[in-house]
Amino acid sequence: MARQRAQRAKAAEAPRETFKSMSPSEFFYHYKEIAGFDNPTKALYQAVRELVENALDATDVHGIFPDIFVSIEAVDREESFYRITVEDNGIGIPPNNVPSAFGRVFFSSKYKLRQARGRFGLGAKAVIIYAQATTGRPIEVYTAPIGSRRVYYFKLKIDIQRNEPLVLARGEFENPSGWHGTRVSITIKGDWSRARHRIYTYFQRTAIAAPYANIVFVDPDGNVVVYRRTLNKLPPKPREVKPHPHGVDAEMLKQLISRSNAKTMLEFMVETFQGVGKKTAEAFLEYAGIPKDLDPHRLSERDIVRLVSKMREFRKFRPPSADALSPLGPEVIETGLRSILKPEFVVAVTRRPKVYEGHPFIVEVGIAYGGEIPPQEEPMLLRYANKIPLLYDERADVAWKVLHSFDWKTYMVTFPAPIAVLTHIASTKVPYKAAGKESVAEAPEIEQELRNALREAARKLREYLLKKKREEEAKRRIVTFMKYTPEVAKSLAVILKSYGVKESDIREMLLTAMKKRLGLPEEEFAKLVEGLEVSVEE
Amino acid sequence: MARQRAQRAKAAEAPRETFKSMSPSEFFYHYKEIAGFDNPTKALYQAVRELVENALDATDVHGIFPDIFVSIEAVDREESFYRITVEDNGIGIPPNNVPSAFGRVFFSSKYKLRQARGRFGLGAKAVIIYAQATTGRPIEVYTAPIGSRRVYYFKLKIDIQRNEPLVLARGEFENPSGWHGTRVSITIKGDWSRARHRIYTYFQRTAIAAPYANIVFVDPDGNVVVYRRTLNKLPPKPREVKPHPHGVDAEMLKQLISRSNAKTMLEFMVETFQGVGKKTAEAFLEYAGIPKDLDPHRLSERDIVRLVSKMREFRKFRPPSADALSPLGPEVIETGLRSILKPEFVVAVTRRPKVYEGHPFIVEVGIAYGGEIPPQEEPMLLRYANKIPLLYDERADVAWKVLHSFDWKTYMVTFPAPIAVLTHIASTKVPYKAAGKESVAEAPEIEQELRNALREAARKLREYLLKKKREEEAKRRIVTFMKYTPEVAKSLAVILKSYGVKESDIREMLLTAMKKRLGLPEEEFAKLVEGLEVSVEE
């Protein structure tokens, strides 16, 4: 006690801090909101989402039509423990990588310049950490790479303080059917009744962006929902690309140089960057005032910073390749919107690739209008990034900002209106605001492209609305005209009888005159007249 | 080439992925938006903020009145390189901890159950990583712990791939003046013209919440702004506390048991948790059906999960201690709001400590009304969490939600109104949505407390507005009355002349009658009449 008192007095005299280190697992264990696991409701949704997105990344990215099975079972209703199972028909995971892929935060196959849903190397691990915190149960994994004669089984946890996998059991089975893919099961605390709506919305939105997938979902109440494949075409496969000179910073350039075997700057430029041929490299090095036969390993820190700055300035590099990207395409978007929202009109726009901070990106916008969409005070916004739907934090998203500063009136839309807008940002790097991937930050280039895409789509909507309005007006005019046609024809017939003109001919003439007046093509006119009931007395 | 082709064919046959590990430094280097470094504008603001918050955490938390000096210099206008310097008079950093404190992501003195501005062990490192990416320059640190006879100097970078400090230079100097504190300088790419407004707002808001601090800021244009101490009182020092039984999950309980030397469950409960005495521990163990002399190390995983669930159910634990918290208090809030916003009315409420998921928290709300606050369509919202102002992502914040679903009319506020609302959440764990610390997630308990606090403050505002309205009405009545008083008095005087009643007496009588009718106390009445210019003809 005396010692304690003395210590306390000393501490009061000169307060010092004790320092501690945390593993990345521990960090996300303590700050689970950052990974999107705020509470049992959000966690159930986030867990489903992370596992489904891994499943999709194992399939369409590699040219496989996804067949995804998802179930949530209530294993302990009193404690609100739910077992989530997700199975895909993807490329599987090599067995030697399984422990780290599930047991080590910041370990991933997706740290590449190639578009994927996941990017952080965090999702599945965050689910496991949350499971350990709430139910204490391990994850179970069955996996078989393509062509594997065996199916591999693992039961594992994460040693959170060490950020290392703890394999509790493993096994191997024959694979006579040649199955490939991954099946994971994990039990977490959740709140199904609150998460229900969000999870169903998630599946619906996922189905809109992946009409080429079959998704089966069995919920804890035993309901089975099937999102059936409605499109037999996959989006283009994204390819891994080299970095673009405009996307490089001082730190990356230093790393690239230290990893390179190039003997000269010319060689280095050509080998390291995408779209840089010998000529471009020479032109650039001259512009930057760097001798082309300089050994890149001899650049000083200051040279490197200058080089980066020159690289950003130089305007003659080819624009970043879009090979790494996989946009949805208008067909996918229109099919998706049509089959889920059942609108009367739908249009989609895929913009050409652009660049922010050296990262290529493509913006896509779809608009669905009328039909079964209920009129609302603001447009229904369906946000996507790299094909995944974003449901939370809408108001913090750049797309929300663009939609809400958009001049809808110019495009003949006045609210309340039955309108839904889909936005999709495809990029090798989506600037998410948080690791939970719910909203996209305001990169000026992305904002501008969203605005351009929205305008382009809205112009087509306006054309449609204009045509619709014109048709309605024409219809009104025809109805008015038609009302009098029989009488006019009759009167004229009486006068022209002596000339042998038939009443039916007169009516025909009148219609032709009207058609000319309305200036509509034959086909459209026929469509308009078709529905009209005009009783003409013969 | 032939080999490459063969390889490609094989890969097409069975696509496999290559896996890679990332260090935490690398993660935040690649995803800098997650730490709040989205672009040069945001980065300049975020860097200032992280360094200032570290400076404040080194002072007031330890009972020192903060003297903070901040400067931003343009060191290369063409490249937009800015040098940020922040100096504090805090407790300093022990020299052996300096390299890791600045060179290792997830290394901190703040991983404790005690309120602090920082919590992640990330802020300063994120600044350094951003500096390396943009300017390639190291951080320079001067520090002296309290009572240190030397000042220590370090120049360092981070080995991003290894998440380790790279010390480039170090030194020691005599410290004859007995200085203590820390001074850091770092050069990053920024955008001062765009960040300017945000940074000034940040200082203003910081000054509101820390009127007991002196803050001097020299901006790149040479302007010097001084936020002078206006309150000579520090908020209570937060103390480190033991975990509360309601805040423990399965993973944490497992760790607590493995670290404990307790031989029995009774011992374990009493030693490990806050506010659990022998009696409470015995009552709880009986409730949970666990023998009190059981060795805690013999609990199975399943037992641990059950124990957690029982701990959460048990209602007889003392509520979490608020010792770890340091609310601002009404005096700080009112002084801060008054000195910066210059309103006509101000009120602040500090609620009693509450708990979410076992973490104690205190909600505070201040309302400033009228004066120099311009009328706006919605209340101006000043959000704080653990004393730091939150400026971005307002619409994603729980406080915004509460404010915007609040029934202001009930409290006599109709918009546009000249009203500002300050919200402060103090907790050992603020559920931030992202590591950039800009918005707070929607924990139901916090939301409820915000609503309660807002109601409590708004009730006082209503009282004030009611009184003001009453006074205005009274004033109007007085004015009306006063207008006629001289005439009435004169007429009466004529009639009453024969009785020797003087006109002035009559006026006096009339005023007394009015005073009685209005039912106002003498003082208030005097105040009301005072300003009125009523020309009474004598």
Short mmCIF file of C-alpha atoms in Angstrom, two decimals, chain B residues 69-476:
data_model
loop_
_atom_site.label_atom_id
_atom_site.label_comp_id
_atom_site.label_asym_id
_atom_site.label_seq_id
_atom_site.Cartn_x
_atom_site.Cartn_y
_atom_site.Cartn_z
CA PHE B 69 0.99 26.70 -31.16
CA VAL B 70 0.13 25.76 -34.75
CA SER B 71 1.57 27.04 -37.97
CA ILE B 72 1.14 26.16 -41.61
CA GLU B 73 3.82 27.47 -43.98
CA ALA B 74 3.81 27.23 -47.76
CA VAL B 75 7.23 25.75 -48.45
CA ASP B 76 6.63 25.19 -52.16
CA ARG B 77 3.68 27.08 -53.59
CA GLU B 78 4.04 25.57 -57.04
CA GLU B 79 3.83 22.01 -55.73
CA SER B 80 1.38 23.00 -52.96
CA PHE B 81 3.68 21.64 -50.25
CA TYR B 82 2.84 22.89 -46.76
CA ARG B 83 4.80 22.49 -43.57
CA ILE B 84 2.62 21.98 -40.51
CA THR B 85 4.10 22.59 -37.06
CA VAL B 86 2.27 21.88 -33.83
CA GLU B 87 3.72 22.49 -30.41
CA ASP B 88 2.18 21.73 -27.04
CA ASN B 89 3.12 22.11 -23.38
CA GLY B 90 1.99 18.59 -22.55
CA ILE B 91 3.52 15.64 -20.81
CA GLY B 92 5.95 14.81 -23.62
CA ILE B 93 6.82 11.35 -24.92
CA PRO B 94 9.48 9.14 -23.33
CA PRO B 95 12.30 9.04 -25.91
CA ASN B 96 12.34 5.26 -26.17
CA ASN B 97 8.67 5.33 -27.23
CA VAL B 98 9.02 8.05 -29.85
CA PRO B 99 9.95 5.84 -32.84
CA SER B 100 7.00 3.50 -32.38
CA ALA B 101 4.57 6.22 -31.35
CA PHE B 102 5.18 7.89 -34.72
CA GLY B 103 6.35 4.97 -36.82
CA ARG B 104 3.98 2.13 -36.12
CA VAL B 105 0.30 2.07 -37.00
CA PHE B 106 -1.73 0.66 -34.10
CA PHE B 107 0.73 1.63 -31.38
CA SER B 108 -0.60 4.06 -28.83
CA SER B 109 -0.79 5.18 -25.25
CA LYS B 110 -4.54 5.59 -25.59
CA TYR B 111 -5.72 1.98 -25.76
CA LYS B 112 -7.28 2.36 -22.33
CA LEU B 113 -10.66 2.59 -20.72
CA ARG B 114 -10.37 6.35 -20.39
CA GLN B 115 -11.80 9.15 -22.45
CA ALA B 116 -9.40 10.72 -24.94
CA ARG B 117 -9.69 12.53 -28.23
CA GLY B 118 -7.56 9.98 -30.00
CA ARG B 119 -8.21 6.28 -29.65
CA PHE B 120 -7.06 4.54 -32.76
CA GLY B 121 -3.28 4.82 -32.62
CA LEU B 122 -3.50 5.96 -36.19
CA GLY B 123 -3.75 9.73 -36.54
CA ALA B 124 -0.13 10.91 -36.51
CA LYS B 125 0.95 7.86 -38.51
CA ALA B 126 -1.67 8.54 -41.16
CA VAL B 127 -0.24 12.06 -41.49
CA ILE B 128 3.26 10.67 -41.90
CA ILE B 129 2.13 8.09 -44.47
CA TYR B 130 0.37 10.82 -46.40
CA ALA B 131 3.51 12.97 -46.25
CA GLN B 132 5.61 10.11 -47.59
CA ALA B 133 3.17 9.57 -50.45
CA THR B 134 3.01 13.23 -51.43
CA THR B 135 6.23 15.01 -50.48
CA GLY B 136 8.50 12.14 -49.47
CA ARG B 137 9.62 14.10 -46.41
CA PRO B 138 10.08 12.78 -42.86
CA ILE B 139 8.49 14.04 -39.64
CA GLU B 140 10.62 15.95 -37.13
CA VAL B 141 9.86 15.60 -33.44
CA TYR B 142 11.17 17.49 -30.42
CA THR B 143 9.94 16.21 -27.10
CA ALA B 144 10.68 16.48 -23.39
CA PRO B 145 8.74 14.59 -20.72
CA ILE B 146 7.89 16.54 -17.56
CA GLY B 147 11.00 16.99 -15.42
CA SER B 148 13.29 15.83 -18.23
CA ARG B 149 16.73 17.44 -18.22
CA ARG B 150 17.01 16.90 -21.95
CA VAL B 151 15.02 17.62 -25.06
CA TYR B 152 14.99 14.73 -27.54
CA TYR B 153 14.99 15.12 -31.29
CA PHE B 154 13.94 12.56 -33.93
CA LYS B 155 13.66 12.67 -37.67
CA LEU B 156 11.80 9.63 -38.94
CA LYS B 157 9.76 7.94 -41.61
CA ILE B 158 7.68 4.80 -41.67
CA ASP B 159 8.74 1.62 -43.41
CA ILE B 160 5.26 1.17 -44.80
CA GLN B 161 5.62 -2.43 -45.91
CA ARG B 162 6.94 -3.49 -42.51
CA ASN B 163 4.92 -1.05 -40.38
CA GLU B 164 8.10 -0.08 -38.58
CA PRO B 165 9.76 3.24 -37.78
CA LEU B 166 12.77 4.28 -39.87
CA VAL B 167 14.77 6.67 -37.71
CA LEU B 168 16.82 8.92 -39.98
CA ALA B 169 18.38 11.08 -37.29
CA ARG B 170 18.20 11.60 -33.57
CA GLY B 171 19.70 13.98 -31.07
CA GLU B 172 19.59 15.31 -27.52
CA PHE B 173 19.83 18.84 -26.17
CA GLU B 174 20.12 20.46 -22.76
CA ASN B 175 16.80 21.62 -21.35
CA PRO B 176 17.80 24.43 -18.99
CA SER B 177 14.39 26.10 -19.04
CA GLY B 178 12.66 22.89 -17.98
CA TRP B 179 10.42 22.92 -21.04
CA HIS B 180 8.09 19.99 -21.45
CA GLY B 181 5.84 19.02 -24.30
CA THR B 182 6.11 17.95 -27.90
CA ARG B 183 6.75 19.82 -31.12
CA VAL B 184 6.25 18.13 -34.48
CA SER B 185 6.83 19.40 -38.01
CA ILE B 186 5.80 17.67 -41.19
CA THR B 187 5.47 18.64 -44.85
CA ILE B 188 2.52 17.42 -46.90
CA LYS B 189 0.80 18.30 -50.13
CA GLY B 190 -2.27 20.36 -49.37
CA ASP B 191 -4.74 22.80 -50.80
CA TRP B 192 -4.79 25.76 -48.48
CA SER B 193 -7.19 27.92 -50.45
CA ARG B 194 -9.85 25.23 -50.32
CA ALA B 195 -9.05 23.96 -46.82
CA ARG B 196 -8.78 27.44 -45.31
CA HIS B 197 -12.40 27.86 -44.34
CA ARG B 198 -12.61 24.35 -42.90
CA ILE B 199 -9.45 24.77 -40.85
CA TYR B 200 -10.59 28.07 -39.40
CA THR B 201 -13.96 26.53 -38.57
CA TYR B 202 -12.08 23.70 -36.90
CA PHE B 203 -10.11 26.08 -34.67
CA GLN B 204 -13.22 28.06 -33.82
CA ARG B 205 -15.11 24.93 -32.85
CA THR B 206 -12.14 23.62 -30.90
CA ALA B 207 -11.98 26.91 -29.03
CA ILE B 208 -15.69 26.64 -28.16
CA ALA B 209 -15.08 23.29 -26.48
CA ALA B 210 -11.78 24.29 -24.87
CA PRO B 211 -12.17 27.83 -23.56
CA TYR B 212 -9.50 26.92 -20.99
CA ALA B 213 -6.86 26.65 -23.75
CA ASN B 214 -4.64 29.19 -25.48
CA ILE B 215 -4.36 28.38 -29.16
CA VAL B 216 -2.20 30.39 -31.53
CA PHE B 217 -2.49 29.73 -35.24
CA VAL B 218 -0.26 31.22 -37.93
CA ASP B 219 -1.65 30.56 -41.39
CA PRO B 220 0.29 30.37 -44.70
CA ASP B 221 -0.70 33.95 -45.55
CA GLY B 222 0.96 35.15 -42.36
CA ASN B 223 -2.25 35.83 -40.45
CA VAL B 224 -1.99 35.16 -36.75
CA VAL B 225 -5.13 34.19 -34.89
CA VAL B 226 -5.16 33.81 -31.14
CA TYR B 227 -7.90 31.92 -29.34
CA ARG B 228 -7.33 33.19 -25.86
CA ARG B 229 -8.15 31.32 -22.64
CA THR B 230 -11.50 32.62 -21.30
CA LEU B 231 -12.02 30.11 -18.51
CA ASN B 232 -9.57 29.32 -15.74
CA LYS B 233 -10.94 25.92 -14.93
CA LEU B 234 -10.16 22.52 -16.43
CA PRO B 235 -12.76 19.80 -16.91
CA PRO B 236 -12.38 16.85 -14.52
CA LYS B 237 -9.45 14.55 -15.37
CA PRO B 238 -10.65 11.22 -16.76
CA ARG B 239 -9.31 8.17 -14.91
CA GLU B 240 -8.59 4.76 -16.31
CA VAL B 241 -11.19 2.23 -15.14
CA LYS B 242 -11.67 -1.53 -15.15
CA PRO B 243 -14.15 -3.00 -17.61
CA HIS B 244 -17.81 -3.14 -16.66
CA PRO B 245 -19.50 -6.56 -16.74
CA HIS B 246 -22.09 -5.31 -19.24
CA GLY B 247 -19.36 -4.24 -21.67
CA VAL B 248 -17.66 -7.61 -21.95
CA ASP B 249 -17.99 -10.02 -24.86
CA ALA B 250 -16.87 -13.64 -25.26
CA GLU B 251 -13.54 -12.71 -26.80
CA MET B 252 -12.69 -10.17 -24.12
CA LEU B 253 -13.74 -12.45 -21.29
CA LYS B 254 -11.47 -15.16 -22.68
CA GLN B 255 -8.57 -12.72 -22.73
CA LEU B 256 -9.34 -11.42 -19.23
CA ILE B 257 -9.38 -14.96 -17.87
CA SER B 258 -6.13 -15.92 -19.56
CA ARG B 259 -4.43 -12.83 -18.12
CA SER B 260 -5.84 -13.30 -14.62
CA ASN B 261 -4.11 -15.08 -11.74
CA ALA B 262 -7.36 -15.53 -9.85
CA LYS B 263 -7.87 -19.01 -8.47
CA THR B 264 -11.64 -18.80 -8.07
CA MET B 265 -14.50 -17.25 -9.98
CA LEU B 266 -15.29 -15.10 -6.97
CA GLU B 267 -11.79 -13.69 -6.92
CA PHE B 268 -11.85 -13.23 -10.69
CA MET B 269 -15.09 -11.28 -10.68
CA VAL B 270 -14.01 -8.97 -7.87
CA GLU B 271 -10.51 -8.31 -9.25
CA THR B 272 -11.41 -7.92 -12.91
CA PHE B 273 -14.50 -5.76 -13.03
CA GLN B 274 -15.36 -2.32 -11.88
CA GLY B 275 -17.83 -1.87 -9.07
CA VAL B 276 -18.12 -5.59 -8.31
CA GLY B 277 -17.65 -6.29 -4.61
CA LYS B 278 -17.72 -9.65 -2.93
CA LYS B 279 -21.46 -9.54 -2.30
CA THR B 280 -22.38 -8.60 -5.84
CA ALA B 281 -20.02 -11.24 -7.20
CA GLU B 282 -21.59 -13.91 -5.00
CA ALA B 283 -25.11 -12.87 -5.97
CA PHE B 284 -24.18 -12.92 -9.63
CA LEU B 285 -22.44 -16.31 -9.54
CA GLU B 286 -25.44 -17.80 -7.78
CA TYR B 287 -27.72 -16.26 -10.42
CA ALA B 288 -25.49 -17.65 -13.19
CA GLY B 289 -25.32 -21.05 -11.55
CA ILE B 290 -21.53 -21.03 -11.36
CA PRO B 291 -19.75 -22.34 -8.24
CA LYS B 292 -17.90 -19.43 -6.69
CA ASP B 293 -14.75 -21.46 -6.03
CA LEU B 294 -14.51 -22.75 -9.61
CA ASP B 295 -11.17 -22.04 -11.29
CA PRO B 296 -11.96 -19.55 -14.08
CA HIS B 297 -9.28 -21.12 -16.28
CA ARG B 298 -11.32 -24.29 -16.41
CA LEU B 299 -14.32 -22.65 -18.13
CA SER B 300 -15.03 -24.06 -21.58
CA GLU B 301 -15.72 -21.85 -24.62
CA ARG B 302 -19.39 -22.61 -24.24
CA ASP B 303 -19.31 -21.71 -20.52
CA ILE B 304 -17.71 -18.40 -21.43
CA VAL B 305 -20.42 -17.54 -23.94
CA ARG B 306 -23.08 -18.46 -21.37
CA LEU B 307 -21.31 -16.40 -18.71
CA VAL B 308 -21.28 -13.32 -20.96
CA SER B 309 -24.96 -13.71 -21.63
CA LYS B 310 -25.68 -14.03 -17.88
CA MET B 311 -23.51 -10.99 -17.16
CA ARG B 312 -25.54 -8.93 -19.61
CA GLU B 313 -28.81 -10.13 -18.08
CA PHE B 314 -27.87 -9.52 -14.46
CA ARG B 315 -29.39 -6.21 -13.40
CA LYS B 316 -27.72 -5.78 -10.01
CA PHE B 317 -24.25 -4.64 -11.08
CA ARG B 318 -23.58 -1.03 -10.25
CA PRO B 319 -23.93 1.23 -13.30
CA PRO B 320 -20.62 1.91 -15.07
CA SER B 321 -18.43 4.48 -13.42
CA ALA B 322 -18.19 7.88 -15.02
CA ASP B 323 -14.67 8.40 -13.62
CA ALA B 324 -13.24 7.58 -17.01
CA LEU B 325 -15.22 10.42 -18.55
CA SER B 326 -14.52 14.10 -18.79
CA PRO B 327 -17.61 15.99 -19.93
CA LEU B 328 -17.28 19.67 -20.82
CA GLY B 329 -19.86 20.78 -18.29
CA PRO B 330 -22.44 23.56 -18.72
CA GLU B 331 -19.96 26.29 -17.78
CA VAL B 332 -17.48 25.40 -20.54
CA ILE B 333 -20.23 25.01 -23.11
CA GLU B 334 -21.98 28.25 -22.21
CA THR B 335 -18.72 30.21 -22.05
CA GLY B 336 -17.62 28.76 -25.36
CA LEU B 337 -20.87 29.41 -27.18
CA ARG B 338 -21.17 32.91 -25.74
CA SER B 339 -17.65 34.00 -26.63
CA ILE B 340 -17.70 32.67 -30.19
CA LEU B 341 -21.31 32.98 -31.38
CA LYS B 342 -22.37 36.02 -29.29
CA PRO B 343 -25.99 34.94 -28.88
CA GLU B 344 -28.65 36.65 -26.76
CA PHE B 345 -29.47 33.45 -24.90
CA VAL B 346 -27.51 30.34 -24.12
CA VAL B 347 -28.25 27.21 -22.13
CA ALA B 348 -26.34 23.98 -21.64
CA VAL B 349 -27.30 20.62 -20.23
CA THR B 350 -24.99 17.85 -19.03
CA ARG B 351 -26.92 14.61 -18.64
CA ARG B 352 -26.14 11.93 -16.09
CA PRO B 353 -23.88 9.08 -17.25
CA LYS B 354 -25.59 6.30 -19.18
CA VAL B 355 -24.38 3.12 -20.80
CA TYR B 356 -24.35 1.50 -24.21
CA GLU B 357 -22.92 -1.98 -24.61
CA GLY B 358 -21.18 -1.54 -21.29
CA HIS B 359 -19.44 1.71 -22.26
CA PRO B 360 -20.29 4.68 -20.08
CA PHE B 361 -21.19 7.86 -21.90
CA ILE B 362 -22.43 11.33 -21.15
CA VAL B 363 -24.41 13.45 -23.54
CA GLU B 364 -24.33 17.23 -23.40
CA VAL B 365 -26.36 19.71 -25.37
CA GLY B 366 -26.01 23.46 -25.60
CA ILE B 367 -28.39 25.82 -27.33
CA ALA B 368 -27.49 29.34 -28.38
CA TYR B 369 -30.23 31.62 -29.62
CA GLY B 370 -30.49 35.05 -31.20
CA GLY B 371 -27.87 37.76 -30.96
CA GLU B 372 -25.36 37.53 -33.77
CA ILE B 373 -26.55 34.13 -34.98
CA PRO B 374 -28.15 34.60 -38.40
CA PRO B 375 -31.62 33.09 -38.90
CA GLN B 376 -31.38 29.84 -40.86
CA GLU B 377 -33.72 27.27 -42.35
CA GLU B 378 -32.38 24.60 -40.02
CA PRO B 379 -30.51 24.77 -36.72
CA MET B 380 -26.76 25.29 -37.01
CA LEU B 381 -25.33 22.04 -35.63
CA LEU B 382 -22.01 21.97 -33.77
CA ARG B 383 -21.14 18.33 -33.17
CA TYR B 384 -18.50 17.17 -30.70
CA ALA B 385 -17.31 13.77 -29.55
CA ASN B 386 -14.78 13.49 -26.73
CA LYS B 387 -14.22 17.24 -27.09
CA ILE B 388 -13.25 17.16 -30.75
CA PRO B 389 -15.38 18.99 -33.29
CA LEU B 390 -16.79 16.91 -36.13
CA LEU B 391 -17.14 18.90 -39.33
CA TYR B 392 -17.67 16.46 -42.19
CA ASP B 393 -20.46 13.97 -42.96
CA GLU B 394 -22.96 15.79 -40.80
CA ARG B 395 -25.93 14.07 -42.41
CA ALA B 396 -24.64 10.63 -41.54
CA ASP B 397 -24.42 11.53 -37.84
CA VAL B 398 -26.84 10.42 -35.16
CA ALA B 399 -27.04 14.02 -33.88
CA TRP B 400 -28.26 15.26 -37.25
CA LYS B 401 -30.94 12.60 -37.22
CA VAL B 402 -32.11 13.63 -33.76
CA LEU B 403 -32.14 17.33 -34.61
CA HIS B 404 -34.07 16.75 -37.79
CA SER B 405 -36.75 14.62 -36.23
CA PHE B 406 -37.17 17.03 -33.33
CA ASP B 407 -40.47 18.78 -32.83
CA TRP B 408 -39.15 22.33 -32.66
CA LYS B 409 -42.60 23.94 -32.74
CA THR B 410 -43.41 22.51 -29.34
CA TYR B 411 -40.51 24.57 -28.06
CA MET B 412 -41.64 27.77 -29.79
CA VAL B 413 -38.95 27.60 -32.46
CA THR B 414 -40.15 28.15 -36.02
CA PHE B 415 -37.72 28.30 -38.90
CA PRO B 416 -35.95 30.32 -40.17
CA ALA B 417 -34.61 30.80 -36.64
CA PRO B 418 -31.33 32.17 -35.21
CA ILE B 419 -30.43 28.98 -33.38
CA ALA B 420 -27.30 26.89 -32.91
CA VAL B 421 -27.21 23.51 -31.19
CA LEU B 422 -24.05 22.03 -29.74
CA THR B 423 -24.01 18.28 -29.06
CA HIS B 424 -21.26 16.50 -27.17
CA ILE B 425 -20.86 12.77 -26.68
CA ALA B 426 -18.22 11.85 -24.11
CA SER B 427 -17.41 8.18 -23.83
CA THR B 428 -14.62 5.70 -23.33
CA LYS B 429 -15.69 4.52 -26.76
CA VAL B 430 -17.43 6.76 -29.26
CA PRO B 431 -18.90 4.60 -32.04
CA TYR B 432 -17.38 6.50 -34.96
CA LYS B 433 -18.45 5.33 -38.39
CA ALA B 434 -14.93 5.60 -39.78
CA ALA B 435 -11.35 6.01 -38.67
CA GLY B 436 -11.48 9.59 -39.98
CA LYS B 437 -13.74 10.37 -36.98
CA GLU B 438 -16.37 12.51 -38.67
CA SER B 439 -19.68 10.95 -37.75
CA VAL B 440 -21.12 8.90 -34.93
CA ALA B 441 -23.10 5.70 -35.52
CA GLU B 442 -26.64 5.25 -34.27
CA ALA B 443 -26.34 3.44 -30.96
CA PRO B 444 -29.97 3.50 -29.73
CA GLU B 445 -28.97 4.52 -26.19
CA ILE B 446 -26.95 7.47 -27.44
CA GLU B 447 -29.73 8.55 -29.74
CA GLN B 448 -32.21 8.45 -26.87
CA GLU B 449 -29.94 10.48 -24.61
CA LEU B 450 -29.34 13.07 -27.32
CA ARG B 451 -33.10 13.43 -27.66
CA ASN B 452 -33.53 13.74 -23.90
CA ALA B 453 -30.76 16.29 -23.60
CA LEU B 454 -32.12 18.29 -26.50
CA ARG B 455 -35.57 18.30 -24.91
CA GLU B 456 -34.17 19.41 -21.60
CA ALA B 457 -32.24 22.26 -23.17
CA ALA B 458 -35.11 23.17 -25.49
CA ARG B 459 -37.47 23.41 -22.51
CA LYS B 460 -35.21 26.09 -21.05
CA LEU B 461 -35.11 27.83 -24.38
CA ARG B 462 -38.90 27.76 -24.45
CA GLU B 463 -39.05 29.27 -20.98
CA TYR B 464 -36.82 32.04 -22.19
CA LEU B 465 -38.80 32.55 -25.40
CA LEU B 466 -42.07 32.50 -23.47
CA LYS B 467 -40.77 35.09 -21.07
CA LYS B 468 -39.51 37.15 -23.96
CA LYS B 469 -42.84 36.90 -25.68
CA ARG B 470 -44.66 37.80 -22.48
CA GLU B 471 -42.38 40.76 -22.04
CA GLU B 472 -42.93 41.86 -25.59
CA GLU B 473 -46.66 41.59 -25.21
CA ALA B 474 -46.47 43.47 -21.93
CA LYS B 475 -44.37 46.08 -23.60
CA ARG B 476 -46.90 46.41 -26.37
#
